[in-house]
XYZ file of N, CA and C in Angstrom:
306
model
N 81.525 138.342 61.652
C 81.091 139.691 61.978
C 82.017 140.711 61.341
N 83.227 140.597 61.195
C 83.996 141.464 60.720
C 84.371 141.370 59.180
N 84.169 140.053 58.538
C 83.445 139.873 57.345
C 82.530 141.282 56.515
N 81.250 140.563 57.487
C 80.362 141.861 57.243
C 80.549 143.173 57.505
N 80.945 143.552 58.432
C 81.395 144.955 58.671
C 82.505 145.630 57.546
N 83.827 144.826 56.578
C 84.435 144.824 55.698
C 82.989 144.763 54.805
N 82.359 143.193 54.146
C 81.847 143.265 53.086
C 80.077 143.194 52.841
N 79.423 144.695 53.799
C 77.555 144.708 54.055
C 77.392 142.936 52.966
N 77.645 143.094 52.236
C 76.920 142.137 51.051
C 77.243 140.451 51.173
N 78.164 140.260 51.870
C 78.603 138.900 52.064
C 77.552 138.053 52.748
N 77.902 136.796 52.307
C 76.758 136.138 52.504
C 78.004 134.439 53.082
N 77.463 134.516 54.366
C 78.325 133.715 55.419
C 77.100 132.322 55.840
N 76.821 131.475 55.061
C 75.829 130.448 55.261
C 76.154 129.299 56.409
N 77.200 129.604 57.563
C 77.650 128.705 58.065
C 77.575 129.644 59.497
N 77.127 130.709 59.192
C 76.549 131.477 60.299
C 75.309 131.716 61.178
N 74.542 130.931 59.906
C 73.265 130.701 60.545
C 72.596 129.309 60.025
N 73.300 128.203 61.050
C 73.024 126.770 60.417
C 72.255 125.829 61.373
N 71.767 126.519 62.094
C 70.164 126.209 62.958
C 69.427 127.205 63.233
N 68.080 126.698 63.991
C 67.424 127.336 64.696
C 67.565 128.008 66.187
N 67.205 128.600 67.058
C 67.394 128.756 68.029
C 67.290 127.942 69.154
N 66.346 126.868 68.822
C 66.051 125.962 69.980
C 67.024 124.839 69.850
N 68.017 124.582 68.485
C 68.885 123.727 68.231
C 70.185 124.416 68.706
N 70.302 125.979 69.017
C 70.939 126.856 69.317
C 71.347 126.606 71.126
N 70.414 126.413 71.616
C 70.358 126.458 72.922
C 71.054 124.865 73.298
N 70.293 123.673 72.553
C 71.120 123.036 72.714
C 72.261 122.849 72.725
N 72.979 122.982 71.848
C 74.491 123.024 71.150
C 75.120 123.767 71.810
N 74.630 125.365 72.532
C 75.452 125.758 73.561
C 75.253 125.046 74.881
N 74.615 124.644 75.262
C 74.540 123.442 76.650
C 75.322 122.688 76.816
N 76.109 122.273 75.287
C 76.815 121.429 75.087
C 78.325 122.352 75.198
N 78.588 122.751 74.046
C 79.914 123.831 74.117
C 80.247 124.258 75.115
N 79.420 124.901 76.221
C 79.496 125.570 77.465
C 80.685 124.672 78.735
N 79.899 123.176 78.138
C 80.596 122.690 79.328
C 81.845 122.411 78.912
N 82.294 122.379 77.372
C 83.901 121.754 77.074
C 84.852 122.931 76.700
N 83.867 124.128 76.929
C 85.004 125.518 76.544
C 86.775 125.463 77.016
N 86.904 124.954 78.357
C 88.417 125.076 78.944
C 88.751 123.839 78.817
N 88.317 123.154 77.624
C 89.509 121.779 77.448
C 89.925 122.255 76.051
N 90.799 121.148 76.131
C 92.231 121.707 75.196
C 92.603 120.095 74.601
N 91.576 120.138 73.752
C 91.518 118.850 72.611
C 91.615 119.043 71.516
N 92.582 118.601 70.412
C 92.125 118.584 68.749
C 91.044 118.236 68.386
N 91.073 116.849 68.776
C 89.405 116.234 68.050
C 88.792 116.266 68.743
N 88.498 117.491 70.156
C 87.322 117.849 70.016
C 86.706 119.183 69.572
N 87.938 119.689 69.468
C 87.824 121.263 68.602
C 87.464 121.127 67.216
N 87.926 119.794 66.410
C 88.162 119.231 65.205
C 86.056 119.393 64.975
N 85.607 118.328 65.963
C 84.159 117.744 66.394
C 83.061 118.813 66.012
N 83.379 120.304 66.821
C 82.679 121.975 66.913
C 82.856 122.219 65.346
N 83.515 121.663 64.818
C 83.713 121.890 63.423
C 83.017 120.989 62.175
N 83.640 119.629 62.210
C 82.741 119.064 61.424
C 81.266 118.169 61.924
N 81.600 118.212 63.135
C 79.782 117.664 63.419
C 80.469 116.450 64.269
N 79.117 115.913 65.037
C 79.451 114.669 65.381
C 77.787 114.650 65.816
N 77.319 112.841 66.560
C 76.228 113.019 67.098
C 75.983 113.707 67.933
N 76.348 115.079 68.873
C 75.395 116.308 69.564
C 75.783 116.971 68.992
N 76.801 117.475 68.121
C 76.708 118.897 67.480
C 76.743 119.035 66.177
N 76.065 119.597 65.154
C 76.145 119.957 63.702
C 77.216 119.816 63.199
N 77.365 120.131 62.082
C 78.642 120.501 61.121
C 78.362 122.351 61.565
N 79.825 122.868 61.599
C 80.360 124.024 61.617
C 79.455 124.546 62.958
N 79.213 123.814 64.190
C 78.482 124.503 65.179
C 79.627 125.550 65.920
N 80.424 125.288 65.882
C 82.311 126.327 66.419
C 81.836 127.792 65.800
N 81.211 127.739 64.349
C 81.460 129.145 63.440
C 79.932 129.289 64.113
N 78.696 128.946 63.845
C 77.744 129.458 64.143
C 77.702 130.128 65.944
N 77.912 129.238 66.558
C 77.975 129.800 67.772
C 78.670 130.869 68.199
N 80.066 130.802 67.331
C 80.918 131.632 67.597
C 80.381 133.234 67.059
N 80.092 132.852 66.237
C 79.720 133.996 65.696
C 78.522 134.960 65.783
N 77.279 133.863 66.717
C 76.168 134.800 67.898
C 77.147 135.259 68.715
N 78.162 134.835 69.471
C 78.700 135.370 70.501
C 78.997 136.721 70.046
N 79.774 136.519 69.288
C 80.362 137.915 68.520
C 79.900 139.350 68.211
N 78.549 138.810 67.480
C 77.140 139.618 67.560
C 76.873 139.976 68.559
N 76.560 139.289 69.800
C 75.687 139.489 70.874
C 76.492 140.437 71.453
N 78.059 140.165 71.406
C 79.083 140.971 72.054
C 78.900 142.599 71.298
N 78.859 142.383 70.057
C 78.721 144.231 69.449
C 77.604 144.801 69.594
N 76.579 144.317 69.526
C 75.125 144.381 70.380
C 75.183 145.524 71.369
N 75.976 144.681 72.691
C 76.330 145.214 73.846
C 76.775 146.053 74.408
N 78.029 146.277 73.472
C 79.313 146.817 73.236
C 79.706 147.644 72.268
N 78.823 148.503 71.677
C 78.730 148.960 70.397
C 79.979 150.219 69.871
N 80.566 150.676 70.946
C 81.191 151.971 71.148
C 83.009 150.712 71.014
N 82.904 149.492 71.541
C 84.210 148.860 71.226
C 84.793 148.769 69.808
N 85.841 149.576 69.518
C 86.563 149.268 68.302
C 87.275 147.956 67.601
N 87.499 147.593 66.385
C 87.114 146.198 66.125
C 88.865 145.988 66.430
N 89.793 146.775 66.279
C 91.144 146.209 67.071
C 91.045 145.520 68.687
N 90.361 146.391 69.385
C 90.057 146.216 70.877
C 89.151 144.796 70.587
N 87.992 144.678 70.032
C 87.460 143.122 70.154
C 87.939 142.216 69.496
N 88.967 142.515 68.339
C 89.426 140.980 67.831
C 90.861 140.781 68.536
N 91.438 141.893 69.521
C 92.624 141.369 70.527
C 92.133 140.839 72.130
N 90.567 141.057 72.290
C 90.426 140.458 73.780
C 90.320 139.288 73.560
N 90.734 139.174 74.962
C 90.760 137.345 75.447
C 89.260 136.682 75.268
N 89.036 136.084 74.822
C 87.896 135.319 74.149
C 86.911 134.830 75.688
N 87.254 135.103 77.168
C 86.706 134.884 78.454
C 85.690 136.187 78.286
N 86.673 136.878 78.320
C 86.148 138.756 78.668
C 84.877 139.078 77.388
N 85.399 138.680 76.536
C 84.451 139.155 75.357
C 83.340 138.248 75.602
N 82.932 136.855 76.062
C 81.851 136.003 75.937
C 81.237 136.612 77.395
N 82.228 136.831 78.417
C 81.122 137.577 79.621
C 80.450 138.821 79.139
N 81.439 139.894 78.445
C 80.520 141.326 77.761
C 79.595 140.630 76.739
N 79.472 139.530 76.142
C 78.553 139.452 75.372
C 76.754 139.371 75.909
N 77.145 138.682 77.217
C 75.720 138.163 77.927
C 75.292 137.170 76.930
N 76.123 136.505 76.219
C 75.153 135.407 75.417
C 74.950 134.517 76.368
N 73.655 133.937 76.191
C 73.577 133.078 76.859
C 72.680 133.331 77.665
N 71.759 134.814 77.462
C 71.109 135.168 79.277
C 69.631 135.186 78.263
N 69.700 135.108 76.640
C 68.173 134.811 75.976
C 67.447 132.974 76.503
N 68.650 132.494 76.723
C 68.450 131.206 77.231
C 67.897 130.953 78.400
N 67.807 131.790 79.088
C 67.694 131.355 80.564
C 68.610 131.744 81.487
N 70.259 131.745 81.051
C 71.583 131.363 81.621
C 72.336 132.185 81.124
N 73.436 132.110 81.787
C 74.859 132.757 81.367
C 76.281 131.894 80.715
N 76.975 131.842 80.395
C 78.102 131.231 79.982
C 78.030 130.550 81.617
């Protein structure tokens, strides 16, 4: 997101590397391992494994992000790239096109 906001023209292909209904899955999944504190499974959000894609960490991460400036439009990009990554995914409401909340 801040990519784009620096470069309109950039082209970030690891940002949009499913669909939405593969979307929903993959956060069903992420949702529940957010407060563990693993390499290889942080390693996993990254290169893929059998439930999640390759680079599902950047795609997801980066609806959140969206969904958060969406929301939040008046937040300056010092103020959102220093909050705690809790606060910013609750202001985002991602998660409520699903059905659900974080």
């Amino acid at each position: 997101n801040f990519a784009e906001m620096v470069y309109p023209a950039i082209e970030s292909p690891w940002t949009n590397l499913f669909d939405s209904a593969k979307e929903r899955d993959v956060w069903q999944y992420m949702k529940t391992v957010l407060d563990v504190r693993d390499a290889q499974l942080n390693m996993r959000m990254v290169t893929g494994d059998r439930i999640v894609p390759v680079a599902s960490a950047y795609t997801i991460g980066y609806r959140i992000v969206r969904a958060f400036l969406e929301q939040n439009p008046d937040t300056g990009v010092l103020e959102w790239t220093d909050m705690a990554p809790g606060e910013l995914l609750e202001r985002s409401g991602y998660g409520k096109s699903f059905g659900n909340e974080f």
